Amino acid sequence: MLRGLILGILLTVIVAAGSGYLILRSGIIPANADAKPGSLERFIAGMSLRATLRNEAPKIRNPVPLTDAKLIAGIKLYRKHCLICHGTAAGDAAPSAIGRGENPGAPQLASKGVEDDPEGWTFWKIAHGIRWTGMPSWKDVLTDSQIWTLTLFLKHMDRLPPGPEAAWRATTADGAVGAPTFSQGSSVVKSEGTTGKP
Ligand code: HEC
């Protein structure tokens, strides 16, 4: 009786593994980036992300103070590392080419921002990236302080004070800048140390 049960379980596992292998080999599962993920895949990925965020995202307050200088430092980091996928202040009106070509697409943050999310969640997403998507992990490139600075900007993106707002509106994909706050060289970014960990 017990032997039969064990044999049955073994056989089921072997058949399931064999079917999985054959399905993969047949090419039924799309490997192309222009195939929209199905609703089951999206549901599973979303549930996994939310559960991970609940367990792992830091619960502390953003240690970077809310000042114009820090917001502008965040905008500079964003322009250097994020704008290529997440777009400019134009948002959905002029989505970035890479953002459009990804599946799931990179949200154009000026239109679909994360202002309502807890800052710890945004910090975690930037630090670790998001599995099964084109969102990279930045923890080996940016310091924690730089990631919190980016988080500060994303949290306040829809209600920036006049100086940072002008800098943000003037930020373009090719790095062109028009606001006075941006024409003072790259001192803000340098003081944040964008070239790696201090
Ligand atoms: C190569 C493209 C790419 C780059 C570069 C990139 N991201 Fe992303 N990002 C994505 C994609 C794609 C998603 C959507 C993931 C998903 O659907 O869950 C995403 C999601 C996010 C989210 C979550 C949005 C939400 O609605 O929950 C945040 C926050 C974010 N990125 C911030 C950043 C920051 C900050 C940078 C720069 C340091 C950055 N990303 C660079 C592709 C990119």
PDB file of C-alpha atoms and ligand atoms in Angstrom:
ATOM      1  CA  MET A   1       0.000   0.000   0.000  1.00  0.00           C
ATOM      2  CA  LEU A   2       2.716   2.451   1.109  1.00  0.00           C
ATOM      3  CA  ARG A   3       4.951   1.299  -1.748  1.00  0.00           C
ATOM      4  CA  GLY A   4       2.140   1.928  -4.220  1.00  0.00           C
ATOM      5  CA  LEU A   5       1.588   5.419  -2.840  1.00  0.00           C
ATOM      6  CA  ILE A   6       5.293   6.313  -3.048  1.00  0.00           C
ATOM      7  CA  LEU A   7       5.479   4.914  -6.586  1.00  0.00           C
ATOM      8  CA  GLY A   8       2.390   6.952  -7.524  1.00  0.00           C
ATOM      9  CA  ILE A   9       3.901  10.172  -6.161  1.00  0.00           C
ATOM     10  CA  LEU A  10       7.225   9.480  -7.905  1.00  0.00           C
ATOM     11  CA  LEU A  11       5.465   8.785 -11.202  1.00  0.00           C
ATOM     12  CA  THR A  12       3.434  12.024 -10.911  1.00  0.00           C
ATOM     13  CA  VAL A  13       6.594  14.050 -10.249  1.00  0.00           C
ATOM     14  CA  ILE A  14       8.393  12.433 -13.208  1.00  0.00           C
ATOM     15  CA  VAL A  15       5.427  13.002 -15.555  1.00  0.00           C
ATOM     16  CA  ALA A  16       5.059  16.650 -14.390  1.00  0.00           C
ATOM     17  CA  ALA A  17       8.784  17.339 -14.823  1.00  0.00           C
ATOM     18  CA  GLY A  18       8.780  15.600 -18.237  1.00  0.00           C
ATOM     19  CA  SER A  19       5.719  17.582 -19.401  1.00  0.00           C
ATOM     20  CA  GLY A  20       7.328  20.824 -18.209  1.00  0.00           C
ATOM     21  CA  TYR A  21      10.479  19.997 -20.141  1.00  0.00           C
ATOM     22  CA  LEU A  22       8.514  19.150 -23.305  1.00  0.00           C
ATOM     23  CA  ILE A  23       6.436  22.361 -23.036  1.00  0.00           C
ATOM     24  CA  LEU A  24       9.614  24.440 -22.707  1.00  0.00           C
ATOM     25  CA  ARG A  25      11.291  22.601 -25.601  1.00  0.00           C
ATOM     26  CA  SER A  26       8.241  23.049 -27.846  1.00  0.00           C
ATOM     27  CA  GLY A  27       8.532  26.856 -27.666  1.00  0.00           C
ATOM     28  CA  ILE A  28       4.924  27.360 -26.489  1.00  0.00           C
ATOM     29  CA  ILE A  29       6.161  29.690 -23.715  1.00  0.00           C
ATOM     30  CA  PRO A  30       7.085  32.955 -25.426  1.00  0.00           C
ATOM     31  CA  ALA A  31      10.604  34.277 -24.884  1.00  0.00           C
ATOM     32  CA  ASN A  32      10.025  37.532 -26.779  1.00  0.00           C
ATOM     33  CA  ALA A  33       9.817  40.869 -24.953  1.00  0.00           C
ATOM     34  CA  ASP A  34       6.864  42.027 -27.056  1.00  0.00           C
ATOM     35  CA  ALA A  35       4.610  39.240 -25.711  1.00  0.00           C
ATOM     36  CA  LYS A  36       2.318  40.623 -23.021  1.00  0.00           C
ATOM     37  CA  PRO A  37       2.529  38.611 -19.784  1.00  0.00           C
ATOM     38  CA  GLY A  38      -0.724  36.718 -19.146  1.00  0.00           C
ATOM     39  CA  SER A  39      -3.013  37.586 -16.244  1.00  0.00           C
ATOM     40  CA  LEU A  40      -1.914  34.532 -14.208  1.00  0.00           C
ATOM     41  CA  GLU A  41       1.762  35.533 -14.585  1.00  0.00           C
ATOM     42  CA  ARG A  42       0.957  39.129 -13.598  1.00  0.00           C
ATOM     43  CA  PHE A  43      -1.095  37.978 -10.611  1.00  0.00           C
ATOM     44  CA  ILE A  44       1.677  35.663  -9.343  1.00  0.00           C
ATOM     45  CA  ALA A  45       4.433  38.269  -9.897  1.00  0.00           C
ATOM     46  CA  GLY A  46       2.384  41.012  -8.174  1.00  0.00           C
ATOM     47  CA  MET A  47       1.550  38.831  -5.167  1.00  0.00           C
ATOM     48  CA  SER A  48       5.193  37.809  -4.794  1.00  0.00           C
ATOM     49  CA  LEU A  49       6.367  41.437  -5.018  1.00  0.00           C
ATOM     50  CA  ARG A  50       3.890  42.707  -2.423  1.00  0.00           C
ATOM     51  CA  ALA A  51       4.735  39.874  -0.004  1.00  0.00           C
ATOM     52  CA  THR A  52       8.464  40.537  -0.409  1.00  0.00           C
ATOM     53  CA  LEU A  53       7.963  44.274   0.147  1.00  0.00           C
ATOM     54  CA  ARG A  54       5.966  43.613   3.318  1.00  0.00           C
ATOM     55  CA  ASN A  55       8.783  41.417   4.660  1.00  0.00           C
ATOM     56  CA  GLU A  56      11.871  43.227   3.465  1.00  0.00           C
ATOM     57  CA  ALA A  57      11.245  46.907   2.711  1.00  0.00           C
ATOM     58  CA  PRO A  58      12.777  49.213   5.338  1.00  0.00           C
ATOM     59  CA  LYS A  59      10.227  50.791   7.674  1.00  0.00           C
ATOM     60  CA  ILE A  60      12.372  53.763   8.711  1.00  0.00           C
ATOM     61  CA  ARG A  61      11.718  57.361   7.647  1.00  0.00           C
ATOM     62  CA  ASN A  62      13.716  58.703   4.715  1.00  0.00           C
ATOM     63  CA  PRO A  63      16.993  59.843   6.341  1.00  0.00           C
ATOM     64  CA  VAL A  64      17.620  62.415   3.573  1.00  0.00           C
ATOM     65  CA  PRO A  65      16.186  65.838   4.555  1.00  0.00           C
ATOM     66  CA  LEU A  66      13.564  67.432   2.319  1.00  0.00           C
ATOM     67  CA  THR A  67      15.516  70.396   0.929  1.00  0.00           C
ATOM     68  CA  ASP A  68      15.726  71.950  -2.546  1.00  0.00           C
ATOM     69  CA  ALA A  69      19.373  70.853  -2.828  1.00  0.00           C
ATOM     70  CA  LYS A  70      18.525  67.210  -2.087  1.00  0.00           C
ATOM     71  CA  LEU A  71      15.559  67.228  -4.483  1.00  0.00           C
ATOM     72  CA  ILE A  72      17.812  68.593  -7.222  1.00  0.00           C
ATOM     73  CA  ALA A  73      20.439  65.965  -6.366  1.00  0.00           C
ATOM     74  CA  GLY A  74      17.656  63.378  -6.813  1.00  0.00           C
ATOM     75  CA  ILE A  75      16.691  64.859 -10.192  1.00  0.00           C
ATOM     76  CA  LYS A  76      20.332  64.670 -11.329  1.00  0.00           C
ATOM     77  CA  LEU A  77      20.626  61.033 -10.288  1.00  0.00           C
ATOM     78  CA  TYR A  78      17.313  60.316 -12.011  1.00  0.00           C
ATOM     79  CA  ARG A  79      18.490  61.967 -15.220  1.00  0.00           C
ATOM     80  CA  LYS A  80      21.672  59.934 -15.200  1.00  0.00           C
ATOM     81  CA  HIS A  81      20.255  56.501 -14.358  1.00  0.00           C
ATOM     82  CA  CYS A  82      16.459  56.363 -14.679  1.00  0.00           C
ATOM     83  CA  LEU A  83      15.169  58.800 -17.278  1.00  0.00           C
ATOM     84  CA  ILE A  84      16.152  56.503 -20.133  1.00  0.00           C
ATOM     85  CA  CYS A  85      13.327  54.134 -19.102  1.00  0.00           C
ATOM     86  CA  HIS A  86      11.036  56.197 -16.851  1.00  0.00           C
ATOM     87  CA  GLY A  87      10.886  59.328 -18.997  1.00  0.00           C
ATOM     88  CA  THR A  88      10.915  63.071 -18.431  1.00  0.00           C
ATOM     89  CA  ALA A  89       8.367  65.457 -16.907  1.00  0.00           C
ATOM     90  CA  ALA A  90       6.332  64.953 -20.119  1.00  0.00           C
ATOM     91  CA  GLY A  91       5.295  61.531 -18.766  1.00  0.00           C
ATOM     92  CA  ASP A  92       2.925  59.516 -20.968  1.00  0.00           C
ATOM     93  CA  ALA A  93       2.769  62.374 -23.464  1.00  0.00           C
ATOM     94  CA  ALA A  94       6.298  61.493 -24.627  1.00  0.00           C
ATOM     95  CA  PRO A  95       7.222  58.048 -23.288  1.00  0.00           C
ATOM     96  CA  SER A  96      10.849  56.921 -23.493  1.00  0.00           C
ATOM     97  CA  ALA A  97      11.676  54.423 -26.253  1.00  0.00           C
ATOM     98  CA  ILE A  98      13.046  51.826 -23.837  1.00  0.00           C
ATOM     99  CA  GLY A  99      10.115  52.243 -21.452  1.00  0.00           C
ATOM    100  CA  ARG A 100       7.718  51.536 -24.319  1.00  0.00           C
ATOM    101  CA  GLY A 101       9.670  48.512 -25.542  1.00  0.00           C
ATOM    102  CA  GLU A 102       9.642  46.657 -22.246  1.00  0.00           C
ATOM    103  CA  ASN A 103       7.015  44.202 -21.091  1.00  0.00           C
ATOM    104  CA  PRO A 104       5.740  45.055 -18.543  1.00  0.00           C
ATOM    105  CA  GLY A 105       6.534  48.582 -19.707  1.00  0.00           C
ATOM    106  CA  ALA A 106       8.524  50.955 -17.521  1.00  0.00           C
ATOM    107  CA  PRO A 107       5.954  53.334 -15.976  1.00  0.00           C
ATOM    108  CA  GLN A 108       6.517  56.937 -17.072  1.00  0.00           C
ATOM    109  CA  LEU A 109       6.875  58.192 -13.531  1.00  0.00           C
ATOM    110  CA  ALA A 110       5.711  61.770 -14.214  1.00  0.00           C
ATOM    111  CA  SER A 111       2.261  60.363 -15.115  1.00  0.00           C
ATOM    112  CA  LYS A 112       2.206  57.132 -13.117  1.00  0.00           C
ATOM    113  CA  GLY A 113       4.328  58.043 -10.144  1.00  0.00           C
ATOM    114  CA  VAL A 114       4.919  56.400  -6.799  1.00  0.00           C
ATOM    115  CA  GLU A 115       4.125  59.417  -4.602  1.00  0.00           C
ATOM    116  CA  ASP A 116       1.512  57.403  -2.682  1.00  0.00           C
ATOM    117  CA  ASP A 117       3.807  54.437  -1.946  1.00  0.00           C
ATOM    118  CA  PRO A 118       5.653  54.144   1.370  1.00  0.00           C
ATOM    119  CA  GLU A 119       9.195  55.452   0.831  1.00  0.00           C
ATOM    120  CA  GLY A 120      10.638  52.165   2.142  1.00  0.00           C
ATOM    121  CA  TRP A 121       8.935  50.334  -0.759  1.00  0.00           C
ATOM    122  CA  THR A 122      10.401  52.685  -3.338  1.00  0.00           C
ATOM    123  CA  PHE A 123      13.842  52.418  -1.702  1.00  0.00           C
ATOM    124  CA  TRP A 124      13.625  48.616  -1.845  1.00  0.00           C
ATOM    125  CA  LYS A 125      12.520  48.561  -5.507  1.00  0.00           C
ATOM    126  CA  ILE A 126      15.398  50.815  -6.544  1.00  0.00           C
ATOM    127  CA  ALA A 127      17.960  48.928  -4.450  1.00  0.00           C
ATOM    128  CA  HIS A 128      16.928  45.419  -5.493  1.00  0.00           C
ATOM    129  CA  GLY A 129      15.108  45.823  -8.803  1.00  0.00           C
ATOM    130  CA  ILE A 130      11.979  43.867  -9.719  1.00  0.00           C
ATOM    131  CA  ARG A 131      12.242  40.250 -10.808  1.00  0.00           C
ATOM    132  CA  TRP A 132      10.580  39.244 -14.119  1.00  0.00           C
ATOM    133  CA  THR A 133      10.746  42.849 -15.336  1.00  0.00           C
ATOM    134  CA  GLY A 134      13.340  45.175 -16.839  1.00  0.00           C
ATOM    135  CA  MET A 135      13.730  47.120 -13.568  1.00  0.00           C
ATOM    136  CA  PRO A 136      17.415  46.745 -12.594  1.00  0.00           C
ATOM    137  CA  SER A 137      18.895  46.576  -9.117  1.00  0.00           C
ATOM    138  CA  TRP A 138      20.969  49.648  -8.250  1.00  0.00           C
ATOM    139  CA  LYS A 139      22.508  48.671  -4.938  1.00  0.00           C
ATOM    140  CA  ASP A 140      25.916  47.889  -6.479  1.00  0.00           C
ATOM    141  CA  VAL A 141      26.016  51.188  -8.361  1.00  0.00           C
ATOM    142  CA  LEU A 142      24.441  53.700  -5.967  1.00  0.00           C
ATOM    143  CA  THR A 143      24.980  54.216  -2.245  1.00  0.00           C
ATOM    144  CA  ASP A 144      22.056  53.902   0.188  1.00  0.00           C
ATOM    145  CA  SER A 145      22.161  57.670   0.572  1.00  0.00           C
ATOM    146  CA  GLN A 146      21.802  58.146  -3.195  1.00  0.00           C
ATOM    147  CA  ILE A 147      18.902  55.677  -3.316  1.00  0.00           C
ATOM    148  CA  TRP A 148      17.136  57.564  -0.484  1.00  0.00           C
ATOM    149  CA  THR A 149      17.810  60.818  -2.394  1.00  0.00           C
ATOM    150  CA  LEU A 150      16.125  59.358  -5.486  1.00  0.00           C
ATOM    151  CA  THR A 151      13.283  58.115  -3.284  1.00  0.00           C
ATOM    152  CA  LEU A 152      12.845  61.641  -1.881  1.00  0.00           C
ATOM    153  CA  PHE A 153      12.498  63.068  -5.389  1.00  0.00           C
ATOM    154  CA  LEU A 154      10.040  60.363  -6.513  1.00  0.00           C
ATOM    155  CA  LYS A 155       7.944  60.841  -3.356  1.00  0.00           C
ATOM    156  CA  HIS A 156       7.603  64.599  -4.001  1.00  0.00           C
ATOM    157  CA  MET A 157       7.643  64.575  -7.801  1.00  0.00           C
ATOM    158  CA  ASP A 158       4.069  65.894  -8.123  1.00  0.00           C
ATOM    159  CA  ARG A 159       4.501  68.792  -5.666  1.00  0.00           C
ATOM    160  CA  LEU A 160       8.048  70.096  -6.051  1.00  0.00           C
ATOM    161  CA  PRO A 161       9.008  73.549  -4.767  1.00  0.00           C
ATOM    162  CA  PRO A 162       9.634  76.132  -7.547  1.00  0.00           C
ATOM    163  CA  GLY A 163      13.442  75.630  -7.889  1.00  0.00           C
ATOM    164  CA  PRO A 164      13.438  71.840  -8.212  1.00  0.00           C
ATOM    165  CA  GLU A 165      10.214  72.014 -10.300  1.00  0.00           C
ATOM    166  CA  ALA A 166      11.965  74.285 -12.848  1.00  0.00           C
ATOM    167  CA  ALA A 167      14.982  71.965 -12.901  1.00  0.00           C
ATOM    168  CA  TRP A 168      12.746  68.910 -13.403  1.00  0.00           C
ATOM    169  CA  ARG A 169      10.748  70.523 -16.244  1.00  0.00           C
ATOM    170  CA  ALA A 170      14.047  71.477 -17.947  1.00  0.00           C
ATOM    171  CA  THR A 171      15.467  67.962 -17.694  1.00  0.00           C
ATOM    172  CA  THR A 172      15.709  66.254 -21.068  1.00  0.00           C
ATOM    173  CA  ALA A 173      16.878  62.872 -22.249  1.00  0.00           C
ATOM    174  CA  ASP A 174      20.040  64.201 -23.874  1.00  0.00           C
ATOM    175  CA  GLY A 175      21.041  65.908 -20.650  1.00  0.00           C
ATOM    176  CA  ALA A 176      20.165  69.408 -21.880  1.00  0.00           C
ATOM    177  CA  VAL A 177      19.316  71.712 -19.006  1.00  0.00           C
ATOM    178  CA  GLY A 178      17.653  75.072 -18.880  1.00  0.00           C
ATOM    179  CA  ALA A 179      16.911  75.905 -15.282  1.00  0.00           C
ATOM    180  CA  PRO A 180      19.317  78.153 -13.377  1.00  0.00           C
ATOM    181  CA  THR A 181      19.604  75.570 -10.595  1.00  0.00           C
ATOM    182  CA  PHE A 182      21.119  73.161 -13.086  1.00  0.00           C
ATOM    183  CA  SER A 183      23.647  75.525 -14.627  1.00  0.00           C
ATOM    184  CA  GLN A 184      25.791  75.630 -11.508  1.00  0.00           C
ATOM    185  CA  GLY A 185      27.947  72.716 -12.613  1.00  0.00           C
ATOM    186  CA  SER A 186      27.576  69.238 -11.192  1.00  0.00           C
ATOM    187  CA  SER A 187      28.510  70.128  -7.627  1.00  0.00           C
ATOM    188  CA  VAL A 188      25.365  68.592  -6.160  1.00  0.00           C
ATOM    189  CA  VAL A 189      25.893  65.274  -7.855  1.00  0.00           C
ATOM    190  CA  LYS A 190      29.598  65.265  -7.051  1.00  0.00           C
ATOM    191  CA  SER A 191      28.888  65.810  -3.385  1.00  0.00           C
ATOM    192  CA  GLU A 192      26.577  62.786  -3.590  1.00  0.00           C
ATOM    193  CA  GLY A 193      29.337  60.752  -5.275  1.00  0.00           C
ATOM    194  CA  THR A 194      27.639  59.220  -8.318  1.00  0.00           C
ATOM    195  CA  THR A 195      30.667  57.285  -9.439  1.00  0.00           C
ATOM    196  CA  GLY A 196      30.316  54.528  -6.904  1.00  0.00           C
ATOM    197  CA  LYS A 197      30.285  53.855  -3.209  1.00  0.00           C
ATOM    198  CA  PRO A 198      32.406  56.212  -1.139  1.00  0.00           C
TER     199      PRO A 198
HETATM  200  C1  HEC B   1      16.069  49.472 -18.212  1.00  0.00           C
HETATM  201  C2  HEC B   1      14.896  50.210 -17.823  1.00  0.00           C
HETATM  202  C3  HEC B   1      14.812  50.754 -16.430  1.00  0.00           C
HETATM  203  C4  HEC B   1      15.688  51.581 -15.787  1.00  0.00           C
HETATM  204  C5  HEC B   1      17.018  52.131 -16.300  1.00  0.00           C
HETATM  205  C6  HEC B   1      15.099  51.886 -14.515  1.00  0.00           C
HETATM  206  N1  HEC B   1      13.902  51.258 -14.386  1.00  0.00           N
HETATM  207 FE1  HEC B   1      12.610  51.438 -12.828  1.00  0.00          FE
HETATM  208  N2  HEC B   1      11.337  50.110 -13.720  1.00  0.00           N
HETATM  209  C7  HEC B   1      11.524  49.558 -14.964  1.00  0.00           C
HETATM  210  C8  HEC B   1      10.378  48.705 -15.265  1.00  0.00           C
HETATM  211  C9  HEC B   1      10.175  47.890 -16.523  1.00  0.00           C
HETATM  212  C10 HEC B   1       9.504  48.786 -14.175  1.00  0.00           C
HETATM  213  C11 HEC B   1       8.133  48.118 -14.029  1.00  0.00           C
HETATM  214  C12 HEC B   1       8.228  46.911 -13.150  1.00  0.00           C
HETATM  215  C13 HEC B   1       6.847  46.292 -12.891  1.00  0.00           C
HETATM  216  O1  HEC B   1       6.018  46.262 -13.799  1.00  0.00           O
HETATM  217  O2  HEC B   1       6.638  45.853 -11.755  1.00  0.00           O
HETATM  218  C14 HEC B   1      10.144  49.680 -13.212  1.00  0.00           C
HETATM  219  C15 HEC B   1       9.588  50.016 -11.987  1.00  0.00           C
HETATM  220  C16 HEC B   1      10.097  50.986 -11.147  1.00  0.00           C
HETATM  221  C17 HEC B   1       9.463  51.449  -9.939  1.00  0.00           C
HETATM  222  C18 HEC B   1       8.135  50.935  -9.383  1.00  0.00           C
HETATM  223  C19 HEC B   1       6.999  51.675 -10.035  1.00  0.00           C
HETATM  224  C20 HEC B   1       5.645  51.294  -9.465  1.00  0.00           C
HETATM  225  O3  HEC B   1       4.628  51.760 -10.027  1.00  0.00           O
HETATM  226  O4  HEC B   1       5.579  50.533  -8.508  1.00  0.00           O
HETATM  227  C21 HEC B   1      10.247  52.425  -9.409  1.00  0.00           C
HETATM  228  C22 HEC B   1       9.992  53.225  -8.131  1.00  0.00           C
HETATM  229  C23 HEC B   1      11.393  52.562 -10.275  1.00  0.00           C
HETATM  230  N3  HEC B   1      11.274  51.666 -11.317  1.00  0.00           N
HETATM  231  C24 HEC B   1      12.415  53.465 -10.057  1.00  0.00           C
HETATM  232  C25 HEC B   1      13.561  53.525 -10.849  1.00  0.00           C
HETATM  233  C26 HEC B   1      14.670  54.391 -10.559  1.00  0.00           C
HETATM  234  C27 HEC B   1      14.736  55.377  -9.409  1.00  0.00           C
HETATM  235  C28 HEC B   1      15.596  54.157 -11.528  1.00  0.00           C
HETATM  236  C29 HEC B   1      16.955  54.783 -11.664  1.00  0.00           C
HETATM  237  C30 HEC B   1      17.864  54.617 -10.565  1.00  0.00           C
HETATM  238  C31 HEC B   1      15.046  53.159 -12.428  1.00  0.00           C
HETATM  239  N4  HEC B   1      13.809  52.795 -11.976  1.00  0.00           N
HETATM  240  C32 HEC B   1      15.676  52.717 -13.569  1.00  0.00           C
HETATM  241  C33 HEC B   1      12.584  49.770 -15.808  1.00  0.00           C
HETATM  242  C34 HEC B   1      13.681  50.556 -15.530  1.00  0.00           C
END
